Amino acid sequence: MKTVIGKTIEFEACHKLLDEDIYGKCRNLHGHRYELLVEICGDVNEFGWLCDFKFLKEIIEKVVLRKYDHAYLNDFFKIPTVEIIAASIFEDLSNAMKDEPFEINKIRLFETRTSYAEIVK
């Protein structure tokens, strides 16, 4: 039986999408308050937990917040859509946790309160 736990963080960033015909108003420079949910899965250890939430928070801050918080996302992505950003975050977090006894189960990146992309293992 596997256990899943999660951590949510928020960050602010801006971007613009370049093709007026496809992206409409999003071609203009604008920002979002992104909300990121990170879920990990694995076996509960002898201490009764999958992982310390503090440890999970530190990995997310190191891999995601230090890079993207208050950043211009076009500096990192040719097409900075929420789908592409979420896939990159999933890959980066998976690499950062590759030696841990748990793994990324999924991430969900909200670009607005009602719109998100989800990457599932």
XYZ file of C-alpha atoms in Angstrom:
121
model
C 0.000 0.000 0.000
C 1.407 3.394 -1.024
C 0.744 6.644 0.816
C 0.387 10.053 -0.804
C 1.094 13.383 0.890
C 1.225 16.864 -0.578
C 2.479 20.380 -0.094
C 1.131 23.597 -1.610
C 3.141 26.751 -2.261
C 2.460 30.014 -4.071
C 4.647 32.233 -6.199
C 4.254 35.305 -8.360
C 5.551 35.500 -11.930
C 4.842 37.223 -15.229
C 4.918 36.225 -18.880
C 3.494 36.932 -22.279
C 2.491 34.660 -25.132
C 3.703 35.870 -28.472
C 1.203 34.996 -31.211
C -1.719 37.450 -31.193
C -3.986 35.248 -33.302
C -3.659 32.234 -31.037
C -3.284 33.698 -27.552
C -5.452 36.843 -27.702
C -4.982 39.181 -24.727
C -2.318 36.886 -23.250
C 0.109 38.317 -25.821
C 0.426 41.303 -23.473
C 2.783 41.210 -20.510
C 0.812 40.088 -17.447
C 1.338 38.299 -14.156
C -0.185 35.513 -12.115
C -0.217 34.271 -8.573
C 0.632 30.650 -9.267
C -0.343 27.963 -6.773
C 1.605 24.713 -6.950
C 0.470 21.460 -5.372
C 3.164 18.793 -5.161
C 2.174 15.228 -4.229
C 4.673 12.511 -3.418
C 4.009 8.807 -2.881
C 5.811 5.962 -1.219
C 5.832 3.778 1.859
C 5.398 5.068 5.391
C 8.727 4.638 7.191
C 9.554 3.420 10.702
C 8.945 6.949 12.032
C 5.324 6.838 10.849
C 5.611 9.225 7.940
C 6.465 9.290 4.271
C 8.669 12.361 4.632
C 8.973 15.404 6.844
C 6.814 18.220 5.383
C 9.667 20.617 6.188
C 12.000 18.596 3.931
C 9.420 18.589 1.134
C 8.967 22.361 1.488
C 12.740 22.905 1.291
C 13.037 20.908 -1.946
C 10.149 22.841 -3.519
C 11.626 26.172 -2.451
C 15.064 25.245 -3.796
C 13.850 23.864 -7.132
C 10.811 26.060 -7.856
C 10.670 29.235 -5.773
C 14.300 30.270 -6.135
C 13.951 29.977 -9.896
C 10.449 31.234 -10.693
C 9.210 33.477 -7.862
C 8.910 37.069 -9.165
C 10.495 35.995 -12.453
C 9.798 36.724 -16.102
C 8.897 33.238 -17.315
C 9.817 33.997 -20.929
C 13.434 33.923 -19.728
C 12.994 30.172 -19.093
C 10.478 29.033 -21.698
C 9.990 29.686 -25.403
C 6.243 29.255 -24.894
C 5.464 29.854 -21.191
C 2.041 28.203 -20.975
C 0.937 26.635 -17.712
C 1.169 23.192 -19.347
C 4.825 23.647 -20.312
C 5.771 25.249 -16.994
C 4.081 22.427 -15.054
C 5.867 19.731 -17.079
C 9.218 21.402 -16.435
C 8.545 21.695 -12.692
C 7.525 18.018 -12.559
C 10.761 16.991 -14.269
C 12.943 19.252 -12.104
C 11.355 18.029 -8.859
C 11.586 14.402 -9.992
C 15.312 14.861 -10.635
C 15.812 16.554 -7.261
C 14.095 13.646 -5.479
C 15.615 10.792 -7.472
C 17.605 9.472 -4.490
C 14.744 9.713 -1.983
C 12.619 6.753 -0.801
C 9.554 8.425 -2.344
C 8.696 9.897 -5.727
C 6.552 12.579 -7.302
C 3.018 11.326 -7.802
C 1.658 14.470 -9.462
C 1.820 18.210 -9.512
C -0.990 20.659 -10.169
C -0.077 24.200 -11.170
C -2.861 26.791 -10.940
C -2.346 29.812 -13.161
C -5.563 31.400 -11.911
C -7.982 30.427 -9.175
C -9.964 28.324 -11.665
C -7.399 27.238 -14.301
C -4.599 24.719 -13.907
C -2.423 22.084 -15.543
C -1.759 18.752 -13.902
C 1.131 16.401 -14.573
C 0.690 12.845 -13.317
C 3.290 10.118 -13.124
